[in-house]
């Protein structure tokens, strides 16, 4: 019987990956990888799960905190992290997780800004345009500050629904916050 090393993610579900210095976002699914140019992403920050995340070569372990209340780290290589649902063009679902300073800072700022909006209290999900990645000094090193704009808000998609096949084009990068994308343009 032949074997194959697929280019997909090994059946672990679709997810988003970000290269922060280049502000390059990649959607990874069993079908392969897709670079998202000029991404507009719906992040379900209201249902974020906090926890401990250890990432190393060939190793990823996620330990969610019960009720998002911090627990004792399971080991020295675990850092505070997050995991949340997200949707990209065409309504395709994935997860976004991380434990780096830049990623956790981005999600913290996004959550805090989104929480102030009345749509957040109504259970809607913000559509977010990532506009830039700016280097910042952290301790003795460099991290990156992802800049963003919250555009429109959409009803929370059902993660069990099958998304449409064809992705929908992204809006022009010069679009204002009020015209990030409509739910129809986004594929929901």
mmCIF file with all atom_site columns, C-alpha atoms in Angstrom:
data_model
loop_
_atom_site.group_PDB
_atom_site.id
_atom_site.type_symbol
_atom_site.label_atom_id
_atom_site.label_alt_id
_atom_site.label_comp_id
_atom_site.label_asym_id
_atom_site.label_entity_id
_atom_site.label_seq_id
_atom_site.pdbx_PDB_ins_code
_atom_site.Cartn_x
_atom_site.Cartn_y
_atom_site.Cartn_z
_atom_site.occupancy
_atom_site.B_iso_or_equiv
_atom_site.pdbx_formal_charge
_atom_site.auth_seq_id
_atom_site.auth_comp_id
_atom_site.auth_asym_id
_atom_site.auth_atom_id
_atom_site.pdbx_PDB_model_num
ATOM 1   C CA . UNK A 1 1   ? 0.000   0.000  0.000  1.00 0.00 ? 1   UNK A CA 1
ATOM 2   C CA . UNK A 1 2   ? 1.507   3.398  -0.983 1.00 0.00 ? 2   UNK A CA 1
ATOM 3   C CA . UNK A 1 3   ? 1.998   6.177  1.537  1.00 0.00 ? 3   UNK A CA 1
ATOM 4   C CA . UNK A 1 4   ? 1.663   9.910  1.027  1.00 0.00 ? 4   UNK A CA 1
ATOM 5   C CA . UNK A 1 5   ? 2.789   12.957 2.940  1.00 0.00 ? 5   UNK A CA 1
ATOM 6   C CA . UNK A 1 6   ? -0.025  15.350 2.121  1.00 0.00 ? 6   UNK A CA 1
ATOM 7   C CA . UNK A 1 7   ? 0.352   19.103 1.949  1.00 0.00 ? 7   UNK A CA 1
ATOM 8   C CA . UNK A 1 8   ? -2.771  19.483 4.090  1.00 0.00 ? 8   UNK A CA 1
ATOM 9   C CA . UNK A 1 9   ? -2.877  19.804 7.850  1.00 0.00 ? 9   UNK A CA 1
ATOM 10  C CA . UNK A 1 10  ? -3.282  16.122 8.623  1.00 0.00 ? 10  UNK A CA 1
ATOM 11  C CA . UNK A 1 11  ? -7.016  16.183 9.223  1.00 0.00 ? 11  UNK A CA 1
ATOM 12  C CA . UNK A 1 12  ? -6.802  18.251 12.389 1.00 0.00 ? 12  UNK A CA 1
ATOM 13  C CA . UNK A 1 13  ? -9.248  20.861 11.126 1.00 0.00 ? 13  UNK A CA 1
ATOM 14  C CA . UNK A 1 14  ? -8.709  24.069 9.197  1.00 0.00 ? 14  UNK A CA 1
ATOM 15  C CA . UNK A 1 15  ? -6.764  26.894 10.767 1.00 0.00 ? 15  UNK A CA 1
ATOM 16  C CA . UNK A 1 16  ? -5.179  30.295 10.144 1.00 0.00 ? 16  UNK A CA 1
ATOM 17  C CA . UNK A 1 17  ? -1.473  30.935 10.370 1.00 0.00 ? 17  UNK A CA 1
ATOM 18  C CA . UNK A 1 18  ? 0.170   34.364 10.353 1.00 0.00 ? 18  UNK A CA 1
ATOM 19  C CA . UNK A 1 19  ? 3.714   35.433 9.507  1.00 0.00 ? 19  UNK A CA 1
ATOM 20  C CA . UNK A 1 20  ? 3.715   38.627 11.553 1.00 0.00 ? 20  UNK A CA 1
ATOM 21  C CA . UNK A 1 21  ? 6.815   40.371 10.129 1.00 0.00 ? 21  UNK A CA 1
ATOM 22  C CA . UNK A 1 22  ? 5.325   40.160 6.623  1.00 0.00 ? 22  UNK A CA 1
ATOM 23  C CA . UNK A 1 23  ? 1.652   40.370 7.697  1.00 0.00 ? 23  UNK A CA 1
ATOM 24  C CA . UNK A 1 24  ? 1.067   37.263 5.591  1.00 0.00 ? 24  UNK A CA 1
ATOM 25  C CA . UNK A 1 25  ? -1.979  35.167 6.502  1.00 0.00 ? 25  UNK A CA 1
ATOM 26  C CA . UNK A 1 26  ? -2.443  31.572 5.360  1.00 0.00 ? 26  UNK A CA 1
ATOM 27  C CA . UNK A 1 27  ? -5.586  29.450 5.503  1.00 0.00 ? 27  UNK A CA 1
ATOM 28  C CA . UNK A 1 28  ? -4.657  25.774 5.955  1.00 0.00 ? 28  UNK A CA 1
ATOM 29  C CA . UNK A 1 29  ? -7.153  22.979 5.347  1.00 0.00 ? 29  UNK A CA 1
ATOM 30  C CA . UNK A 1 30  ? -7.112  19.358 4.225  1.00 0.00 ? 30  UNK A CA 1
ATOM 31  C CA . UNK A 1 31  ? -7.239  20.731 0.669  1.00 0.00 ? 31  UNK A CA 1
ATOM 32  C CA . UNK A 1 32  ? -3.910  22.527 1.155  1.00 0.00 ? 32  UNK A CA 1
ATOM 33  C CA . UNK A 1 33  ? -2.716  26.041 1.922  1.00 0.00 ? 33  UNK A CA 1
ATOM 34  C CA . UNK A 1 34  ? -4.025  29.323 0.575  1.00 0.00 ? 34  UNK A CA 1
ATOM 35  C CA . UNK A 1 35  ? -2.301  32.668 1.043  1.00 0.00 ? 35  UNK A CA 1
ATOM 36  C CA . UNK A 1 36  ? -4.871  35.322 1.931  1.00 0.00 ? 36  UNK A CA 1
ATOM 37  C CA . UNK A 1 37  ? -3.910  38.577 0.294  1.00 0.00 ? 37  UNK A CA 1
ATOM 38  C CA . UNK A 1 38  ? -5.449  41.663 1.883  1.00 0.00 ? 38  UNK A CA 1
ATOM 39  C CA . UNK A 1 39  ? -7.401  39.500 4.353  1.00 0.00 ? 39  UNK A CA 1
ATOM 40  C CA . UNK A 1 40  ? -10.754 40.266 5.928  1.00 0.00 ? 40  UNK A CA 1
ATOM 41  C CA . UNK A 1 41  ? -11.349 37.760 8.716  1.00 0.00 ? 41  UNK A CA 1
ATOM 42  C CA . UNK A 1 42  ? -14.287 37.274 11.055 1.00 0.00 ? 42  UNK A CA 1
ATOM 43  C CA . UNK A 1 43  ? -12.860 36.515 14.520 1.00 0.00 ? 43  UNK A CA 1
ATOM 44  C CA . UNK A 1 44  ? -15.266 35.153 17.144 1.00 0.00 ? 44  UNK A CA 1
ATOM 45  C CA . UNK A 1 45  ? -13.567 36.963 20.016 1.00 0.00 ? 45  UNK A CA 1
ATOM 46  C CA . UNK A 1 46  ? -16.651 36.699 22.254 1.00 0.00 ? 46  UNK A CA 1
ATOM 47  C CA . UNK A 1 47  ? -16.204 32.929 22.421 1.00 0.00 ? 47  UNK A CA 1
ATOM 48  C CA . UNK A 1 48  ? -12.419 32.956 22.823 1.00 0.00 ? 48  UNK A CA 1
ATOM 49  C CA . UNK A 1 49  ? -10.864 30.154 24.845 1.00 0.00 ? 49  UNK A CA 1
ATOM 50  C CA . UNK A 1 50  ? -7.800  31.023 26.931 1.00 0.00 ? 50  UNK A CA 1
ATOM 51  C CA . UNK A 1 51  ? -5.285  28.472 28.102 1.00 0.00 ? 51  UNK A CA 1
ATOM 52  C CA . UNK A 1 52  ? -1.755  27.125 27.991 1.00 0.00 ? 52  UNK A CA 1
ATOM 53  C CA . UNK A 1 53  ? -0.171  26.471 24.607 1.00 0.00 ? 53  UNK A CA 1
ATOM 54  C CA . UNK A 1 54  ? 3.123   24.704 23.956 1.00 0.00 ? 54  UNK A CA 1
ATOM 55  C CA . UNK A 1 55  ? 4.489   24.804 20.417 1.00 0.00 ? 55  UNK A CA 1
ATOM 56  C CA . UNK A 1 56  ? 7.717   23.233 19.236 1.00 0.00 ? 56  UNK A CA 1
ATOM 57  C CA . UNK A 1 57  ? 8.949   21.476 16.112 1.00 0.00 ? 57  UNK A CA 1
ATOM 58  C CA . UNK A 1 58  ? 6.421   18.739 15.410 1.00 0.00 ? 58  UNK A CA 1
ATOM 59  C CA . UNK A 1 59  ? 4.661   19.372 18.718 1.00 0.00 ? 59  UNK A CA 1
ATOM 60  C CA . UNK A 1 60  ? 1.585   21.380 19.719 1.00 0.00 ? 60  UNK A CA 1
ATOM 61  C CA . UNK A 1 61  ? -0.299  20.935 22.980 1.00 0.00 ? 61  UNK A CA 1
ATOM 62  C CA . UNK A 1 62  ? -3.315  23.038 23.949 1.00 0.00 ? 62  UNK A CA 1
ATOM 63  C CA . UNK A 1 63  ? -4.588  22.990 27.549 1.00 0.00 ? 63  UNK A CA 1
ATOM 64  C CA . UNK A 1 64  ? -7.728  25.152 27.853 1.00 0.00 ? 64  UNK A CA 1
ATOM 65  C CA . UNK A 1 65  ? -8.425  26.906 31.139 1.00 0.00 ? 65  UNK A CA 1
ATOM 66  C CA . UNK A 1 66  ? -11.784 26.023 32.697 1.00 0.00 ? 66  UNK A CA 1
ATOM 67  C CA . UNK A 1 67  ? -14.068 29.087 32.440 1.00 0.00 ? 67  UNK A CA 1
ATOM 68  C CA . UNK A 1 68  ? -11.085 31.057 31.028 1.00 0.00 ? 68  UNK A CA 1
ATOM 69  C CA . UNK A 1 69  ? -9.581  31.220 34.533 1.00 0.00 ? 69  UNK A CA 1
ATOM 70  C CA . UNK A 1 70  ? -5.816  30.769 34.588 1.00 0.00 ? 70  UNK A CA 1
ATOM 71  C CA . UNK A 1 71  ? -4.490  27.528 36.030 1.00 0.00 ? 71  UNK A CA 1
ATOM 72  C CA . UNK A 1 72  ? -0.979  26.340 36.885 1.00 0.00 ? 72  UNK A CA 1
ATOM 73  C CA . UNK A 1 73  ? 1.120   25.813 33.758 1.00 0.00 ? 73  UNK A CA 1
ATOM 74  C CA . UNK A 1 74  ? 1.464   22.126 32.874 1.00 0.00 ? 74  UNK A CA 1
ATOM 75  C CA . UNK A 1 75  ? 5.175   22.568 32.094 1.00 0.00 ? 75  UNK A CA 1
ATOM 76  C CA . UNK A 1 76  ? 8.004   25.028 31.480 1.00 0.00 ? 76  UNK A CA 1
ATOM 77  C CA . UNK A 1 77  ? 7.469   25.169 27.709 1.00 0.00 ? 77  UNK A CA 1
ATOM 78  C CA . UNK A 1 78  ? 3.815   26.318 28.010 1.00 0.00 ? 78  UNK A CA 1
ATOM 79  C CA . UNK A 1 79  ? 2.897   29.953 27.483 1.00 0.00 ? 79  UNK A CA 1
ATOM 80  C CA . UNK A 1 80  ? -0.390  31.793 27.936 1.00 0.00 ? 80  UNK A CA 1
ATOM 81  C CA . UNK A 1 81  ? -2.345  31.476 24.718 1.00 0.00 ? 81  UNK A CA 1
ATOM 82  C CA . UNK A 1 82  ? -5.723  31.524 23.042 1.00 0.00 ? 82  UNK A CA 1
ATOM 83  C CA . UNK A 1 83  ? -7.833  29.668 20.532 1.00 0.00 ? 83  UNK A CA 1
ATOM 84  C CA . UNK A 1 84  ? -10.900 30.969 18.711 1.00 0.00 ? 84  UNK A CA 1
ATOM 85  C CA . UNK A 1 85  ? -13.091 30.320 15.700 1.00 0.00 ? 85  UNK A CA 1
ATOM 86  C CA . UNK A 1 86  ? -12.663 32.433 12.605 1.00 0.00 ? 86  UNK A CA 1
ATOM 87  C CA . UNK A 1 87  ? -14.030 32.616 9.080  1.00 0.00 ? 87  UNK A CA 1
ATOM 88  C CA . UNK A 1 88  ? -12.364 33.752 5.871  1.00 0.00 ? 88  UNK A CA 1
ATOM 89  C CA . UNK A 1 89  ? -13.759 34.603 2.434  1.00 0.00 ? 89  UNK A CA 1
ATOM 90  C CA . UNK A 1 90  ? -16.397 32.223 1.219  1.00 0.00 ? 90  UNK A CA 1
ATOM 91  C CA . UNK A 1 91  ? -17.498 31.523 4.791  1.00 0.00 ? 91  UNK A CA 1
ATOM 92  C CA . UNK A 1 92  ? -14.726 28.973 5.324  1.00 0.00 ? 92  UNK A CA 1
ATOM 93  C CA . UNK A 1 93  ? -14.270 28.123 8.990  1.00 0.00 ? 93  UNK A CA 1
ATOM 94  C CA . UNK A 1 94  ? -11.012 27.621 10.818 1.00 0.00 ? 94  UNK A CA 1
ATOM 95  C CA . UNK A 1 95  ? -9.383  28.230 14.157 1.00 0.00 ? 95  UNK A CA 1
ATOM 96  C CA . UNK A 1 96  ? -6.769  30.804 15.060 1.00 0.00 ? 96  UNK A CA 1
ATOM 97  C CA . UNK A 1 97  ? -4.505  30.201 18.031 1.00 0.00 ? 97  UNK A CA 1
ATOM 98  C CA . UNK A 1 98  ? -1.235  31.476 19.332 1.00 0.00 ? 98  UNK A CA 1
ATOM 99  C CA . UNK A 1 99  ? 0.959   32.194 22.305 1.00 0.00 ? 99  UNK A CA 1
ATOM 100 C CA . UNK A 1 100 ? 3.454   34.755 21.012 1.00 0.00 ? 100 UNK A CA 1
ATOM 101 C CA . UNK A 1 101 ? 3.485   38.272 22.400 1.00 0.00 ? 101 UNK A CA 1
ATOM 102 C CA . UNK A 1 102 ? 2.391   39.740 19.061 1.00 0.00 ? 102 UNK A CA 1
ATOM 103 C CA . UNK A 1 103 ? -0.516  37.336 18.566 1.00 0.00 ? 103 UNK A CA 1
ATOM 104 C CA . UNK A 1 104 ? -1.831  37.607 22.126 1.00 0.00 ? 104 UNK A CA 1
ATOM 105 C CA . UNK A 1 105 ? -1.486  41.398 22.064 1.00 0.00 ? 105 UNK A CA 1
ATOM 106 C CA . UNK A 1 106 ? -3.443  41.544 18.781 1.00 0.00 ? 106 UNK A CA 1
ATOM 107 C CA . UNK A 1 107 ? -6.269  39.377 20.119 1.00 0.00 ? 107 UNK A CA 1
ATOM 108 C CA . UNK A 1 108 ? -6.360  41.298 23.425 1.00 0.00 ? 108 UNK A CA 1
ATOM 109 C CA . UNK A 1 109 ? -6.669  44.647 21.604 1.00 0.00 ? 109 UNK A CA 1
ATOM 110 C CA . UNK A 1 110 ? -9.243  43.221 19.185 1.00 0.00 ? 110 UNK A CA 1
ATOM 111 C CA . UNK A 1 111 ? -11.353 41.789 22.021 1.00 0.00 ? 111 UNK A CA 1
ATOM 112 C CA . UNK A 1 112 ? -11.184 45.006 24.070 1.00 0.00 ? 112 UNK A CA 1
ATOM 113 C CA . UNK A 1 113 ? -12.211 47.141 21.089 1.00 0.00 ? 113 UNK A CA 1
ATOM 114 C CA . UNK A 1 114 ? -14.965 44.762 19.944 1.00 0.00 ? 114 UNK A CA 1
ATOM 115 C CA . UNK A 1 115 ? -16.405 44.425 23.454 1.00 0.00 ? 115 UNK A CA 1
ATOM 116 C CA . UNK A 1 116 ? -17.288 48.153 23.455 1.00 0.00 ? 116 UNK A CA 1
ATOM 117 C CA . UNK A 1 117 ? -19.578 47.805 20.421 1.00 0.00 ? 117 UNK A CA 1
ATOM 118 C CA . UNK A 1 118 ? -23.304 47.128 20.848 1.00 0.00 ? 118 UNK A CA 1
ATOM 119 C CA . UNK A 1 119 ? -23.031 44.382 18.211 1.00 0.00 ? 119 UNK A CA 1
ATOM 120 C CA . UNK A 1 120 ? -20.767 42.422 20.565 1.00 0.00 ? 120 UNK A CA 1
ATOM 121 C CA . UNK A 1 121 ? -23.473 42.313 23.237 1.00 0.00 ? 121 UNK A CA 1
ATOM 122 C CA . UNK A 1 122 ? -25.946 41.231 20.540 1.00 0.00 ? 122 UNK A CA 1
ATOM 123 C CA . UNK A 1 123 ? -23.846 38.126 19.789 1.00 0.00 ? 123 UNK A CA 1
ATOM 124 C CA . UNK A 1 124 ? -22.481 39.307 16.436 1.00 0.00 ? 124 UNK A CA 1
ATOM 125 C CA . UNK A 1 125 ? -18.969 38.586 15.120 1.00 0.00 ? 125 UNK A CA 1
ATOM 126 C CA . UNK A 1 126 ? -16.677 41.408 13.908 1.00 0.00 ? 126 UNK A CA 1
ATOM 127 C CA . UNK A 1 127 ? -15.226 41.352 10.416 1.00 0.00 ? 127 UNK A CA 1
ATOM 128 C CA . UNK A 1 128 ? -11.643 42.521 10.762 1.00 0.00 ? 128 UNK A CA 1
ATOM 129 C CA . UNK A 1 129 ? -9.303  43.939 8.159  1.00 0.00 ? 129 UNK A CA 1
ATOM 130 C CA . UNK A 1 130 ? -5.645  43.531 9.068  1.00 0.00 ? 130 UNK A CA 1
ATOM 131 C CA . UNK A 1 131 ? -4.035  46.730 7.805  1.00 0.00 ? 131 UNK A CA 1
ATOM 132 C CA . UNK A 1 132 ? -0.358  46.523 8.800  1.00 0.00 ? 132 UNK A CA 1
ATOM 133 C CA . UNK A 1 133 ? 2.316   44.839 10.884 1.00 0.00 ? 133 UNK A CA 1
ATOM 134 C CA . UNK A 1 134 ? 4.641   47.205 12.709 1.00 0.00 ? 134 UNK A CA 1
ATOM 135 C CA . UNK A 1 135 ? 7.821   46.102 14.515 1.00 0.00 ? 135 UNK A CA 1
ATOM 136 C CA . UNK A 1 136 ? 7.943   46.943 18.235 1.00 0.00 ? 136 UNK A CA 1
ATOM 137 C CA . UNK A 1 137 ? 10.639  46.398 20.867 1.00 0.00 ? 137 UNK A CA 1
ATOM 138 C CA . UNK A 1 138 ? 9.752   43.887 23.566 1.00 0.00 ? 138 UNK A CA 1
ATOM 139 C CA . UNK A 1 139 ? 12.396  43.277 26.207 1.00 0.00 ? 139 UNK A CA 1
ATOM 140 C CA . UNK A 1 140 ? 15.621  42.574 24.316 1.00 0.00 ? 140 UNK A CA 1
ATOM 141 C CA . UNK A 1 141 ? 13.855  41.474 21.151 1.00 0.00 ? 141 UNK A CA 1
ATOM 142 C CA . UNK A 1 142 ? 11.402  42.509 18.499 1.00 0.00 ? 142 UNK A CA 1
ATOM 143 C CA . UNK A 1 143 ? 7.756   41.596 18.119 1.00 0.00 ? 143 UNK A CA 1
ATOM 144 C CA . UNK A 1 144 ? 5.080   42.903 15.786 1.00 0.00 ? 144 UNK A CA 1
ATOM 145 C CA . UNK A 1 145 ? 1.954   44.945 16.350 1.00 0.00 ? 145 UNK A CA 1
ATOM 146 C CA . UNK A 1 146 ? -0.846  43.906 14.000 1.00 0.00 ? 146 UNK A CA 1
ATOM 147 C CA . UNK A 1 147 ? -2.950  46.926 13.143 1.00 0.00 ? 147 UNK A CA 1
ATOM 148 C CA . UNK A 1 148 ? -6.585  46.363 12.254 1.00 0.00 ? 148 UNK A CA 1
ATOM 149 C CA . UNK A 1 149 ? -9.961  47.905 11.574 1.00 0.00 ? 149 UNK A CA 1
ATOM 150 C CA . UNK A 1 150 ? -13.257 46.409 12.667 1.00 0.00 ? 150 UNK A CA 1
ATOM 151 C CA . UNK A 1 151 ? -15.699 46.768 9.799  1.00 0.00 ? 151 UNK A CA 1
ATOM 152 C CA . UNK A 1 152 ? -19.127 45.294 9.669  1.00 0.00 ? 152 UNK A CA 1
ATOM 153 C CA . UNK A 1 153 ? -20.564 42.745 12.061 1.00 0.00 ? 153 UNK A CA 1
ATOM 154 C CA . UNK A 1 154 ? -22.176 39.479 11.015 1.00 0.00 ? 154 UNK A CA 1
ATOM 155 C CA . UNK A 1 155 ? -24.390 36.902 12.685 1.00 0.00 ? 155 UNK A CA 1
ATOM 156 C CA . UNK A 1 156 ? -22.303 34.131 14.242 1.00 0.00 ? 156 UNK A CA 1
ATOM 157 C CA . UNK A 1 157 ? -21.993 31.408 11.579 1.00 0.00 ? 157 UNK A CA 1
ATOM 158 C CA . UNK A 1 158 ? -22.782 27.822 12.468 1.00 0.00 ? 158 UNK A CA 1
ATOM 159 C CA . UNK A 1 159 ? -19.460 25.948 12.484 1.00 0.00 ? 159 UNK A CA 1
ATOM 160 C CA . UNK A 1 160 ? -21.215 22.764 11.403 1.00 0.00 ? 160 UNK A CA 1
ATOM 161 C CA . UNK A 1 161 ? -22.430 24.292 8.121  1.00 0.00 ? 161 UNK A CA 1
ATOM 162 C CA . UNK A 1 162 ? -20.578 23.474 4.913  1.00 0.00 ? 162 UNK A CA 1
ATOM 163 C CA . UNK A 1 163 ? -19.187 26.671 3.366  1.00 0.00 ? 163 UNK A CA 1
ATOM 164 C CA . UNK A 1 164 ? -19.722 27.678 -0.252 1.00 0.00 ? 164 UNK A CA 1
ATOM 165 C CA . UNK A 1 165 ? -17.155 26.285 -2.702 1.00 0.00 ? 165 UNK A CA 1
ATOM 166 C CA . UNK A 1 166 ? -15.902 29.432 -4.389 1.00 0.00 ? 166 UNK A CA 1
ATOM 167 C CA . UNK A 1 167 ? -14.117 32.083 -2.318 1.00 0.00 ? 167 UNK A CA 1
ATOM 168 C CA . UNK A 1 168 ? -15.389 35.639 -2.662 1.00 0.00 ? 168 UNK A CA 1
ATOM 169 C CA . UNK A 1 169 ? -12.932 38.392 -3.562 1.00 0.00 ? 169 UNK A CA 1
ATOM 170 C CA . UNK A 1 170 ? -11.617 40.641 -0.812 1.00 0.00 ? 170 UNK A CA 1
ATOM 171 C CA . UNK A 1 171 ? -12.323 44.383 -0.717 1.00 0.00 ? 171 UNK A CA 1
ATOM 172 C CA . UNK A 1 172 ? -9.839  47.011 -1.903 1.00 0.00 ? 172 UNK A CA 1
ATOM 173 C CA . UNK A 1 173 ? -7.122  47.634 0.718  1.00 0.00 ? 173 UNK A CA 1
ATOM 174 C CA . UNK A 1 174 ? -7.941  51.347 0.679  1.00 0.00 ? 174 UNK A CA 1
ATOM 175 C CA . UNK A 1 175 ? -11.467 50.607 1.879  1.00 0.00 ? 175 UNK A CA 1
ATOM 176 C CA . UNK A 1 176 ? -12.642 52.508 4.915  1.00 0.00 ? 176 UNK A CA 1
ATOM 177 C CA . UNK A 1 177 ? -13.705 50.827 8.146  1.00 0.00 ? 177 UNK A CA 1
ATOM 178 C CA . UNK A 1 178 ? -17.348 51.251 7.234  1.00 0.00 ? 178 UNK A CA 1
ATOM 179 C CA . UNK A 1 179 ? -16.887 49.445 3.929  1.00 0.00 ? 179 UNK A CA 1
ATOM 180 C CA . UNK A 1 180 ? -14.697 46.502 4.949  1.00 0.00 ? 180 UNK A CA 1
ATOM 181 C CA . UNK A 1 181 ? -17.179 44.016 3.478  1.00 0.00 ? 181 UNK A CA 1
ATOM 182 C CA . UNK A 1 182 ? -20.810 43.144 3.698  1.00 0.00 ? 182 UNK A CA 1
ATOM 183 C CA . UNK A 1 183 ? -21.944 39.704 4.850  1.00 0.00 ? 183 UNK A CA 1
ATOM 184 C CA . UNK A 1 184 ? -23.004 39.022 1.252  1.00 0.00 ? 184 UNK A CA 1
ATOM 185 C CA . UNK A 1 185 ? -19.537 39.886 -0.074 1.00 0.00 ? 185 UNK A CA 1
ATOM 186 C CA . UNK A 1 186 ? -18.009 37.734 2.649  1.00 0.00 ? 186 UNK A CA 1
ATOM 187 C CA . UNK A 1 187 ? -19.933 34.622 1.664  1.00 0.00 ? 187 UNK A CA 1
ATOM 188 C CA . UNK A 1 188 ? -22.363 34.226 4.567  1.00 0.00 ? 188 UNK A CA 1
#
